[in-house]
PDB file of C-alpha atoms and ligand atoms in Angstrom:
ATOM      1  CA  MET H   1     -12.735   1.444 -15.850  1.00  0.00           C
ATOM      2  CA  PRO H   2     -10.455   0.776 -12.804  1.00  0.00           C
ATOM      3  CA  ARG H   3     -10.226  -2.763 -11.746  1.00  0.00           C
ATOM      4  CA  ASN H   4     -10.245  -4.148  -8.275  1.00  0.00           C
ATOM      5  CA  VAL H   5      -7.096  -6.069  -7.347  1.00  0.00           C
ATOM      6  CA  LEU H   6      -6.342  -8.081  -4.173  1.00  0.00           C
ATOM      7  CA  ILE H   7      -2.706  -8.739  -3.291  1.00  0.00           C
ATOM      8  CA  SER H   8      -1.436 -10.808  -0.380  1.00  0.00           C
ATOM      9  CA  GLY H   9       1.903 -10.180   1.284  1.00  0.00           C
ATOM     10  CA  ALA H  10       1.481  -6.567   0.141  1.00  0.00           C
ATOM     11  CA  ASN H  11       3.641  -4.993   2.797  1.00  0.00           C
ATOM     12  CA  ARG H  12       7.128  -5.555   1.284  1.00  0.00           C
ATOM     13  CA  GLY H  13       9.021  -7.211  -1.615  1.00  0.00           C
ATOM     14  CA  ILE H  14       7.176  -8.180  -4.768  1.00  0.00           C
ATOM     15  CA  GLY H  15       3.765  -7.658  -3.217  1.00  0.00           C
ATOM     16  CA  LEU H  16       4.469  -4.046  -2.350  1.00  0.00           C
ATOM     17  CA  GLU H  17       5.795  -3.407  -5.873  1.00  0.00           C
ATOM     18  CA  PHE H  18       2.586  -4.855  -7.311  1.00  0.00           C
ATOM     19  CA  VAL H  19       0.598  -2.322  -5.164  1.00  0.00           C
ATOM     20  CA  ARG H  20       2.733   0.525  -6.340  1.00  0.00           C
ATOM     21  CA  GLN H  21       2.418  -0.242 -10.076  1.00  0.00           C
ATOM     22  CA  LEU H  22      -1.236  -1.065  -9.923  1.00  0.00           C
ATOM     23  CA  LEU H  23      -1.998   2.206  -8.113  1.00  0.00           C
ATOM     24  CA  ALA H  24       0.144   4.153 -10.582  1.00  0.00           C
ATOM     25  CA  ARG H  25      -2.043   2.918 -13.426  1.00  0.00           C
ATOM     26  CA  GLY H  26      -5.303   3.746 -11.829  1.00  0.00           C
ATOM     27  CA  GLU H  27      -6.529   0.472 -10.278  1.00  0.00           C
ATOM     28  CA  HIS H  28      -8.347  -0.009  -6.964  1.00  0.00           C
ATOM     29  CA  VAL H  29      -6.166  -2.125  -4.746  1.00  0.00           C
ATOM     30  CA  VAL H  30      -6.747  -4.181  -1.625  1.00  0.00           C
ATOM     31  CA  GLY H  31      -3.373  -4.786  -0.048  1.00  0.00           C
ATOM     32  CA  ALA H  32      -3.536  -7.629   2.469  1.00  0.00           C
ATOM     33  CA  CYS H  33      -0.751  -8.248   5.023  1.00  0.00           C
ATOM     34  CA  ARG H  34      -0.161 -10.021   8.361  1.00  0.00           C
ATOM     35  CA  HIS H  35       0.380  -6.777  10.408  1.00  0.00           C
ATOM     36  CA  PRO H  36      -1.333  -3.688   8.793  1.00  0.00           C
ATOM     37  CA  GLY H  37      -0.243  -1.508  11.839  1.00  0.00           C
ATOM     38  CA  LYS H  38       3.459  -2.140  11.031  1.00  0.00           C
ATOM     39  CA  ALA H  39       3.153  -1.930   7.237  1.00  0.00           C
ATOM     40  CA  THR H  40       4.735   1.518   6.977  1.00  0.00           C
ATOM     41  CA  SER H  41       5.426   1.669   3.201  1.00  0.00           C
ATOM     42  CA  LEU H  42       1.924   0.267   2.394  1.00  0.00           C
ATOM     43  CA  ASN H  43       0.259   2.743   4.804  1.00  0.00           C
ATOM     44  CA  ALA H  44       2.123   5.582   3.175  1.00  0.00           C
ATOM     45  CA  LEU H  45       0.801   4.593  -0.240  1.00  0.00           C
ATOM     46  CA  ALA H  46      -2.656   4.440   1.170  1.00  0.00           C
ATOM     47  CA  GLY H  47      -2.107   8.122   2.191  1.00  0.00           C
ATOM     48  CA  GLU H  48      -0.878   8.993  -1.200  1.00  0.00           C
ATOM     49  CA  TYR H  49      -3.841   7.494  -3.018  1.00  0.00           C
ATOM     50  CA  PRO H  50      -6.790   8.101  -0.779  1.00  0.00           C
ATOM     51  CA  GLY H  51      -9.763   5.808  -1.482  1.00  0.00           C
ATOM     52  CA  ARG H  52      -7.774   3.710  -3.945  1.00  0.00           C
ATOM     53  CA  LEU H  53      -5.875   1.500  -1.528  1.00  0.00           C
ATOM     54  CA  HIS H  54      -7.349  -0.386   1.396  1.00  0.00           C
ATOM     55  CA  VAL H  55      -5.140  -2.275   3.741  1.00  0.00           C
ATOM     56  CA  LEU H  56      -6.650  -5.367   5.345  1.00  0.00           C
ATOM     57  CA  PRO H  57      -5.173  -7.931   7.596  1.00  0.00           C
ATOM     58  CA  LEU H  58      -4.436 -11.455   6.289  1.00  0.00           C
ATOM     59  CA  ASP H  59      -2.365 -14.310   7.532  1.00  0.00           C
ATOM     60  CA  VAL H  60      -2.810 -16.524   4.544  1.00  0.00           C
ATOM     61  CA  ALA H  61      -1.875 -19.649   6.548  1.00  0.00           C
ATOM     62  CA  GLU H  62      -4.734 -19.177   9.072  1.00  0.00           C
ATOM     63  CA  ALA H  63      -8.238 -20.232   8.265  1.00  0.00           C
ATOM     64  CA  LYS H  64      -9.826 -17.542  10.528  1.00  0.00           C
ATOM     65  CA  SER H  65      -7.795 -14.839   9.023  1.00  0.00           C
ATOM     66  CA  ARG H  66      -8.772 -15.901   5.520  1.00  0.00           C
ATOM     67  CA  ALA H  67     -12.486 -16.016   6.566  1.00  0.00           C
ATOM     68  CA  SER H  68     -12.242 -12.462   8.084  1.00  0.00           C
ATOM     69  CA  LEU H  69     -10.751 -11.098   4.889  1.00  0.00           C
ATOM     70  CA  VAL H  70     -13.578 -12.754   2.756  1.00  0.00           C
ATOM     71  CA  HIS H  71     -16.069 -11.310   5.125  1.00  0.00           C
ATOM     72  CA  ASP H  72     -14.514  -7.733   5.064  1.00  0.00           C
ATOM     73  CA  LEU H  73     -14.084  -7.459   1.286  1.00  0.00           C
ATOM     74  CA  PRO H  74     -17.633  -6.320   0.558  1.00  0.00           C
ATOM     75  CA  LEU H  75     -17.127  -3.523   2.975  1.00  0.00           C
ATOM     76  CA  VAL H  76     -14.377  -2.033   0.889  1.00  0.00           C
ATOM     77  CA  LEU H  77     -15.504  -3.169  -2.561  1.00  0.00           C
ATOM     78  CA  GLY H  78     -19.254  -2.452  -2.051  1.00  0.00           C
ATOM     79  CA  ASP H  79     -21.790  -5.380  -2.128  1.00  0.00           C
ATOM     80  CA  ALA H  80     -21.810  -5.536  -5.937  1.00  0.00           C
ATOM     81  CA  GLY H  81     -17.933  -5.141  -6.158  1.00  0.00           C
ATOM     82  CA  ARG H  82     -15.983  -7.962  -7.608  1.00  0.00           C
ATOM     83  CA  ILE H  83     -12.252  -8.780  -7.710  1.00  0.00           C
ATOM     84  CA  ASP H  84     -10.805  -8.668 -11.171  1.00  0.00           C
ATOM     85  CA  LEU H  85      -7.322  -9.890 -10.097  1.00  0.00           C
ATOM     86  CA  LEU H  86      -6.257 -11.961  -7.188  1.00  0.00           C
ATOM     87  CA  VAL H  87      -2.366 -11.974  -6.757  1.00  0.00           C
ATOM     88  CA  ASN H  88      -1.469 -14.806  -4.407  1.00  0.00           C
ATOM     89  CA  ASN H  89       1.850 -13.340  -3.639  1.00  0.00           C
ATOM     90  CA  ALA H  90       2.575 -14.098   0.083  1.00  0.00           C
ATOM     91  CA  GLY H  91       5.207 -16.823   0.541  1.00  0.00           C
ATOM     92  CA  VAL H  92       7.806 -18.121   2.894  1.00  0.00           C
ATOM     93  CA  LEU H  93      11.205 -19.687   2.201  1.00  0.00           C
ATOM     94  CA  HIS H  94      13.000 -21.414   5.134  1.00  0.00           C
ATOM     95  CA  SER H  95      16.652 -21.517   4.186  1.00  0.00           C
ATOM     96  CA  GLY H  96      19.428 -23.664   5.693  1.00  0.00           C
ATOM     97  CA  GLU H  97      17.745 -27.056   5.360  1.00  0.00           C
ATOM     98  CA  ARG H  98      19.941 -30.150   4.905  1.00  0.00           C
ATOM     99  CA  PHE H  99      18.989 -33.619   3.902  1.00  0.00           C
ATOM    100  CA  GLY H 100      18.730 -35.738   7.094  1.00  0.00           C
ATOM    101  CA  HIS H 101      17.605 -32.657   9.037  1.00  0.00           C
ATOM    102  CA  VAL H 102      14.421 -31.474   7.335  1.00  0.00           C
ATOM    103  CA  GLU H 103      11.884 -30.759   9.963  1.00  0.00           C
ATOM    104  CA  GLN H 104       8.139 -31.424   9.867  1.00  0.00           C
ATOM    105  CA  ALA H 105       7.383 -27.968  11.260  1.00  0.00           C
ATOM    106  CA  THR H 106       9.222 -26.262   8.436  1.00  0.00           C
ATOM    107  CA  LEU H 107       7.605 -28.439   5.807  1.00  0.00           C
ATOM    108  CA  GLU H 108       4.169 -27.825   7.248  1.00  0.00           C
ATOM    109  CA  ASP H 109       4.650 -24.058   7.480  1.00  0.00           C
ATOM    110  CA  SER H 110       5.781 -23.945   3.816  1.00  0.00           C
ATOM    111  CA  LEU H 111       2.860 -25.976   2.618  1.00  0.00           C
ATOM    112  CA  ARG H 112       0.384 -23.940   4.729  1.00  0.00           C
ATOM    113  CA  THR H 113       1.766 -20.599   3.598  1.00  0.00           C
ATOM    114  CA  ASN H 114       2.722 -21.374  -0.099  1.00  0.00           C
ATOM    115  CA  ALA H 115       0.069 -23.930  -1.165  1.00  0.00           C
ATOM    116  CA  VAL H 116      -2.762 -24.568   1.159  1.00  0.00           C
ATOM    117  CA  GLY H 117      -3.395 -20.964   2.063  1.00  0.00           C
ATOM    118  CA  PRO H 118      -3.347 -19.573  -1.559  1.00  0.00           C
ATOM    119  CA  PHE H 119      -5.564 -22.435  -2.758  1.00  0.00           C
ATOM    120  CA  LEU H 120      -8.148 -22.109  -0.017  1.00  0.00           C
ATOM    121  CA  LEU H 121      -8.151 -18.343  -0.290  1.00  0.00           C
ATOM    122  CA  ALA H 122      -8.888 -18.580  -4.022  1.00  0.00           C
ATOM    123  CA  GLN H 123     -11.610 -21.061  -3.359  1.00  0.00           C
ATOM    124  CA  ALA H 124     -13.231 -18.932  -0.698  1.00  0.00           C
ATOM    125  CA  LEU H 125     -13.037 -15.824  -2.873  1.00  0.00           C
ATOM    126  CA  ALA H 126     -14.336 -17.572  -5.949  1.00  0.00           C
ATOM    127  CA  PRO H 127     -17.869 -16.064  -5.532  1.00  0.00           C
ATOM    128  CA  LEU H 128     -16.319 -12.598  -5.273  1.00  0.00           C
ATOM    129  CA  LEU H 129     -14.232 -12.966  -8.424  1.00  0.00           C
ATOM    130  CA  ALA H 130     -15.401 -11.335 -11.524  1.00  0.00           C
ATOM    131  CA  ASP H 131     -16.264 -13.629 -14.517  1.00  0.00           C
ATOM    132  CA  GLY H 132     -13.336 -13.210 -16.897  1.00  0.00           C
ATOM    133  CA  GLY H 133     -11.023 -12.224 -14.085  1.00  0.00           C
ATOM    134  CA  ARG H 134      -7.564 -13.535 -13.289  1.00  0.00           C
ATOM    135  CA  ILE H 135      -5.733 -15.301 -10.570  1.00  0.00           C
ATOM    136  CA  ALA H 136      -1.975 -14.947 -10.540  1.00  0.00           C
ATOM    137  CA  ASN H 137      -0.339 -17.458  -8.227  1.00  0.00           C
ATOM    138  CA  ILE H 138       3.231 -16.385  -7.596  1.00  0.00           C
ATOM    139  CA  SER H 139       5.150 -19.618  -7.830  1.00  0.00           C
ATOM    140  CA  SER H 140       8.918 -20.240  -8.314  1.00  0.00           C
ATOM    141  CA  GLN H 141      11.069 -22.083 -10.774  1.00  0.00           C
ATOM    142  CA  LEU H 142      12.201 -24.016  -7.650  1.00  0.00           C
ATOM    143  CA  GLY H 143       8.778 -25.693  -7.723  1.00  0.00           C
ATOM    144  CA  SER H 144       9.525 -27.037 -11.202  1.00  0.00           C
ATOM    145  CA  ILE H 145       9.851 -30.760 -10.777  1.00  0.00           C
ATOM    146  CA  GLY H 146      11.439 -31.137 -14.225  1.00  0.00           C
ATOM    147  CA  ASN H 147      14.103 -28.517 -13.485  1.00  0.00           C
ATOM    148  CA  THR H 148      15.135 -29.874 -10.151  1.00  0.00           C
ATOM    149  CA  ALA H 149      18.979 -30.335 -10.074  1.00  0.00           C
ATOM    150  CA  ARG H 150      19.790 -29.907  -6.439  1.00  0.00           C
ATOM    151  CA  PHE H 151      18.678 -30.472  -2.793  1.00  0.00           C
ATOM    152  CA  GLY H 152      18.627 -26.872  -1.719  1.00  0.00           C
ATOM    153  CA  THR H 153      15.386 -25.609  -0.227  1.00  0.00           C
ATOM    154  CA  PRO H 154      13.175 -28.775  -0.011  1.00  0.00           C
ATOM    155  CA  SER H 155      10.325 -27.337   2.077  1.00  0.00           C
ATOM    156  CA  TYR H 156       9.965 -24.474  -0.335  1.00  0.00           C
ATOM    157  CA  ASP H 157      10.350 -26.487  -3.478  1.00  0.00           C
ATOM    158  CA  ILE H 158       7.797 -29.143  -2.369  1.00  0.00           C
ATOM    159  CA  SER H 159       5.294 -26.437  -1.413  1.00  0.00           C
ATOM    160  CA  LYS H 160       5.642 -24.504  -4.649  1.00  0.00           C
ATOM    161  CA  ALA H 161       5.287 -27.808  -6.660  1.00  0.00           C
ATOM    162  CA  ALA H 162       1.985 -28.349  -4.625  1.00  0.00           C
ATOM    163  CA  GLN H 163       0.961 -24.694  -5.359  1.00  0.00           C
ATOM    164  CA  ASN H 164       1.492 -25.370  -9.097  1.00  0.00           C
ATOM    165  CA  MET H 165      -0.911 -28.306  -8.970  1.00  0.00           C
ATOM    166  CA  ALA H 166      -3.331 -26.134  -7.091  1.00  0.00           C
ATOM    167  CA  SER H 167      -3.045 -23.521  -9.945  1.00  0.00           C
ATOM    168  CA  VAL H 168      -3.894 -26.054 -12.585  1.00  0.00           C
ATOM    169  CA  LEU H 169      -6.888 -27.381 -10.584  1.00  0.00           C
ATOM    170  CA  LEU H 170      -8.167 -23.845  -9.984  1.00  0.00           C
ATOM    171  CA  ALA H 171      -7.822 -23.184 -13.753  1.00  0.00           C
ATOM    172  CA  ARG H 172     -10.017 -26.219 -14.401  1.00  0.00           C
ATOM    173  CA  ALA H 173     -12.534 -25.403 -11.687  1.00  0.00           C
ATOM    174  CA  LEU H 174     -13.028 -21.811 -12.926  1.00  0.00           C
ATOM    175  CA  GLU H 175     -12.725 -22.084 -16.698  1.00  0.00           C
ATOM    176  CA  GLU H 176     -16.475 -22.104 -17.266  1.00  0.00           C
ATOM    177  CA  ARG H 177     -16.479 -18.499 -15.870  1.00  0.00           C
ATOM    178  CA  GLY H 178     -13.658 -17.516 -18.095  1.00  0.00           C
ATOM    179  CA  ILE H 179     -11.360 -16.919 -15.160  1.00  0.00           C
ATOM    180  CA  VAL H 180      -7.678 -17.328 -16.092  1.00  0.00           C
ATOM    181  CA  VAL H 181      -5.341 -18.908 -13.521  1.00  0.00           C
ATOM    182  CA  LEU H 182      -1.542 -18.671 -13.976  1.00  0.00           C
ATOM    183  CA  ALA H 183       1.405 -20.021 -12.041  1.00  0.00           C
ATOM    184  CA  LEU H 184       4.022 -17.364 -12.427  1.00  0.00           C
ATOM    185  CA  HIS H 185       7.762 -17.307 -11.736  1.00  0.00           C
ATOM    186  CA  PRO H 186       8.834 -13.741 -11.008  1.00  0.00           C
ATOM    187  CA  GLY H 187      12.600 -14.262 -11.745  1.00  0.00           C
ATOM    188  CA  TRP H 188      15.326 -14.113  -9.091  1.00  0.00           C
ATOM    189  CA  VAL H 189      14.251 -10.889  -7.569  1.00  0.00           C
ATOM    190  CA  GLN H 190      15.998  -8.413  -5.236  1.00  0.00           C
ATOM    191  CA  THR H 191      13.873  -8.801  -2.112  1.00  0.00           C
ATOM    192  CA  GLU H 192      14.507 -10.136   1.344  1.00  0.00           C
ATOM    193  CA  MET H 193      13.761 -13.569   0.079  1.00  0.00           C
ATOM    194  CA  GLY H 194      15.782 -13.156  -3.044  1.00  0.00           C
ATOM    195  CA  GLY H 195      18.831 -12.043  -1.177  1.00  0.00           C
ATOM    196  CA  ALA H 196      21.864  -9.850  -2.162  1.00  0.00           C
ATOM    197  CA  ASN H 197      22.762 -11.664  -5.315  1.00  0.00           C
ATOM    198  CA  ALA H 198      19.440 -11.587  -7.103  1.00  0.00           C
ATOM    199  CA  GLN H 199      19.429 -10.383 -10.514  1.00  0.00           C
ATOM    200  CA  VAL H 200      16.050  -8.708 -11.313  1.00  0.00           C
ATOM    201  CA  ALA H 201      14.814  -5.465  -9.762  1.00  0.00           C
ATOM    202  CA  PRO H 202      11.326  -5.783  -8.206  1.00  0.00           C
ATOM    203  CA  ALA H 203      10.072  -2.995 -10.557  1.00  0.00           C
ATOM    204  CA  ASP H 204      11.203  -4.991 -13.613  1.00  0.00           C
ATOM    205  CA  ALA H 205       9.823  -8.347 -12.285  1.00  0.00           C
ATOM    206  CA  VAL H 206       6.413  -6.775 -11.523  1.00  0.00           C
ATOM    207  CA  ALA H 207       6.168  -4.882 -14.753  1.00  0.00           C
ATOM    208  CA  GLY H 208       6.955  -8.174 -16.585  1.00  0.00           C
ATOM    209  CA  LEU H 209       4.424 -10.105 -14.530  1.00  0.00           C
ATOM    210  CA  LEU H 210       1.623  -7.532 -15.165  1.00  0.00           C
ATOM    211  CA  ARG H 211       2.376  -7.829 -18.922  1.00  0.00           C
ATOM    212  CA  VAL H 212       1.987 -11.531 -18.791  1.00  0.00           C
ATOM    213  CA  ILE H 213      -1.169 -11.392 -16.724  1.00  0.00           C
ATOM    214  CA  ASP H 214      -2.741  -8.646 -18.880  1.00  0.00           C
ATOM    215  CA  ALA H 215      -1.894 -10.576 -22.047  1.00  0.00           C
ATOM    216  CA  ALA H 216      -3.135 -13.954 -20.826  1.00  0.00           C
ATOM    217  CA  THR H 217      -5.822 -15.589 -22.817  1.00  0.00           C
ATOM    218  CA  PRO H 218      -8.272 -18.235 -21.558  1.00  0.00           C
ATOM    219  CA  GLY H 219      -6.264 -20.757 -23.650  1.00  0.00           C
ATOM    220  CA  GLN H 220      -3.246 -20.045 -21.303  1.00  0.00           C
ATOM    221  CA  SER H 221      -5.110 -20.767 -18.143  1.00  0.00           C
ATOM    222  CA  GLY H 222      -3.389 -23.328 -16.010  1.00  0.00           C
ATOM    223  CA  ARG H 223       0.092 -22.557 -17.477  1.00  0.00           C
ATOM    224  CA  PHE H 224       3.453 -22.086 -15.729  1.00  0.00           C
ATOM    225  CA  LEU H 225       5.103 -18.927 -17.103  1.00  0.00           C
ATOM    226  CA  ASP H 226       7.952 -16.716 -15.994  1.00  0.00           C
ATOM    227  CA  TRP H 227       8.009 -12.814 -15.807  1.00  0.00           C
ATOM    228  CA  ARG H 228       8.981 -12.646 -19.496  1.00  0.00           C
ATOM    229  CA  GLY H 229       6.121 -14.945 -20.642  1.00  0.00           C
ATOM    230  CA  GLU H 230       8.354 -18.012 -21.234  1.00  0.00           C
ATOM    231  CA  SER H 231       6.930 -21.415 -20.327  1.00  0.00           C
ATOM    232  CA  LEU H 232       8.497 -23.383 -17.572  1.00  0.00           C
ATOM    233  CA  PRO H 233       8.472 -27.145 -17.363  1.00  0.00           C
ATOM    234  CA  TRP H 234       6.381 -28.575 -14.530  1.00  0.00           C
TER     235      TRP H 234
HETATM  236  P1  LIG Z   1       9.723 -11.363   0.738  1.00  0.00           P
HETATM  237  O1  LIG Z   1      10.279 -12.287   1.717  1.00  0.00           O
HETATM  238  O2  LIG Z   1      10.394 -10.139   0.448  1.00  0.00           O
HETATM  239  O3  LIG Z   1       8.128 -11.063   1.177  1.00  0.00           O
HETATM  240  C1  LIG Z   1       7.305 -12.093   1.539  1.00  0.00           C
HETATM  241  C2  LIG Z   1       5.906 -11.582   1.790  1.00  0.00           C
HETATM  242  O4  LIG Z   1       5.070 -12.573   2.168  1.00  0.00           O
HETATM  243  C3  LIG Z   1       5.941 -10.539   2.898  1.00  0.00           C
HETATM  244  O5  LIG Z   1       4.928  -9.591   2.686  1.00  0.00           O
HETATM  245  C4  LIG Z   1       5.437 -11.463   4.112  1.00  0.00           C
HETATM  246  O6  LIG Z   1       4.814 -10.839   5.148  1.00  0.00           O
HETATM  247  C5  LIG Z   1       4.448 -12.312   3.373  1.00  0.00           C
HETATM  248  N1  LIG Z   1       4.077 -13.574   4.062  1.00  0.00           N
HETATM  249  C6  LIG Z   1       4.813 -14.591   4.492  1.00  0.00           C
HETATM  250  N2  LIG Z   1       4.141 -15.420   5.195  1.00  0.00           N
HETATM  251  C7  LIG Z   1       2.844 -14.985   5.233  1.00  0.00           C
HETATM  252  C8  LIG Z   1       1.626 -15.410   5.778  1.00  0.00           C
HETATM  253  N3  LIG Z   1       1.490 -16.494   6.434  1.00  0.00           N
HETATM  254  N4  LIG Z   1       0.451 -14.633   5.553  1.00  0.00           N
HETATM  255  C9  LIG Z   1       0.589 -13.433   4.873  1.00  0.00           C
HETATM  256  N5  LIG Z   1       1.696 -12.936   4.374  1.00  0.00           N
HETATM  257  C10 LIG Z   1       2.812 -13.748   4.494  1.00  0.00           C
HETATM  258  O7  LIG Z   1       9.526 -12.249  -0.581  1.00  0.00           O
HETATM  259  P2  LIG Z   1       9.310 -11.813  -2.079  1.00  0.00           P
HETATM  260  O8  LIG Z   1       8.522 -10.546  -2.203  1.00  0.00           O
HETATM  261  O9  LIG Z   1      10.564 -12.069  -2.754  1.00  0.00           O
HETATM  262  O10 LIG Z   1       8.365 -13.020  -2.484  1.00  0.00           O
HETATM  263  C11 LIG Z   1       7.021 -12.815  -2.973  1.00  0.00           C
HETATM  264  C12 LIG Z   1       6.547 -14.122  -3.707  1.00  0.00           C
HETATM  265  O11 LIG Z   1       7.466 -14.397  -4.804  1.00  0.00           O
HETATM  266  C13 LIG Z   1       6.639 -15.389  -2.863  1.00  0.00           C
HETATM  267  O12 LIG Z   1       5.511 -16.231  -3.069  1.00  0.00           O
HETATM  268  C14 LIG Z   1       7.943 -15.964  -3.251  1.00  0.00           C
HETATM  269  O13 LIG Z   1       7.949 -17.348  -2.996  1.00  0.00           O
HETATM  270  C15 LIG Z   1       7.921 -15.662  -4.785  1.00  0.00           C
HETATM  271  N6  LIG Z   1       9.241 -15.750  -5.379  1.00  0.00           N
HETATM  272  C16 LIG Z   1      10.234 -14.886  -4.939  1.00  0.00           C
HETATM  273  C17 LIG Z   1      11.418 -14.937  -5.631  1.00  0.00           C
HETATM  274  C18 LIG Z   1      12.576 -14.010  -5.356  1.00  0.00           C
HETATM  275  O14 LIG Z   1      13.714 -14.171  -5.983  1.00  0.00           O
HETATM  276  N7  LIG Z   1      12.485 -13.031  -4.487  1.00  0.00           N
HETATM  277  C19 LIG Z   1      11.740 -16.018  -6.657  1.00  0.00           C
HETATM  278  C20 LIG Z   1      10.635 -16.867  -6.935  1.00  0.00           C
HETATM  279  C21 LIG Z   1       9.473 -16.726  -6.339  1.00  0.00           C
HETATM  280  P3  LIG Z   1       5.607 -10.484   6.490  1.00  0.00           P
HETATM  281  O15 LIG Z   1       6.252  -9.135   6.265  1.00  0.00           O
HETATM  282  O16 LIG Z   1       4.479 -10.298   7.466  1.00  0.00           O
HETATM  283  O17 LIG Z   1       6.542 -11.513   6.809  1.00  0.00           O
END
């Protein structure tokens, strides 16, 4: 039976590739993004897969926008419809930060988008998640405290470390319902965020992430894994 999957930041990069691969294998997809009217590639996919891709607005950092999405989902899933997989993919990286010049606005924006938003979205969607379903929080190895060797992108790194804690707490909160929550590093991926030197094609990163998500057992809930299924240190 096709599953229902909700993906944030679905208009480009890794999120758009998730949409492509999930549609290709027959799932029902809700692609959420900030500006559906400008999401050319996503809307083209909606045309190719009529009735299987719904595009809804979501700014994950905004409480009102999250609430509207939660309100609108039953309209596209049906009242009895449940989400089998939530991919908290939307994220922001502010580059060019230097110690001594890190700004509150940048830190707060990173935390809102990368940690606060995904956590509160998952919390608000919990009643709509299928028992035994999955939450994939797209994290980054840059959020690994144990692996931190440089002062590079502090707002991003702090926010992804916070998101990792949120993933573990969600795993504990939802384990009674058999919902598996994973913090996932996609590799260094060729997207706008990953930049020109990135090593992994989005198609390979997402194929790997889907393998890890599909294979995950309840015993793995709350773990930090990369796109090849390797554990990362917190
Ligand atoms: P991109 O910069 O290519 O895409 C980011 C996506 O997030 C866009 O769809 C963007 O939407 C969306 N987004 C940003 N802010 C918000 C917001 N407030 N509300 C809703 N959507 C938002 O990045 P990637 O595809 O590479 O990254 C996807 C995820 O993977 C992120 O969480 C990132 O941290 C993570 N990641 C990426 C790595 C890489 O090498 N690329 C490495 C490790 C982790 P819009 O078009 O409106 O800006």
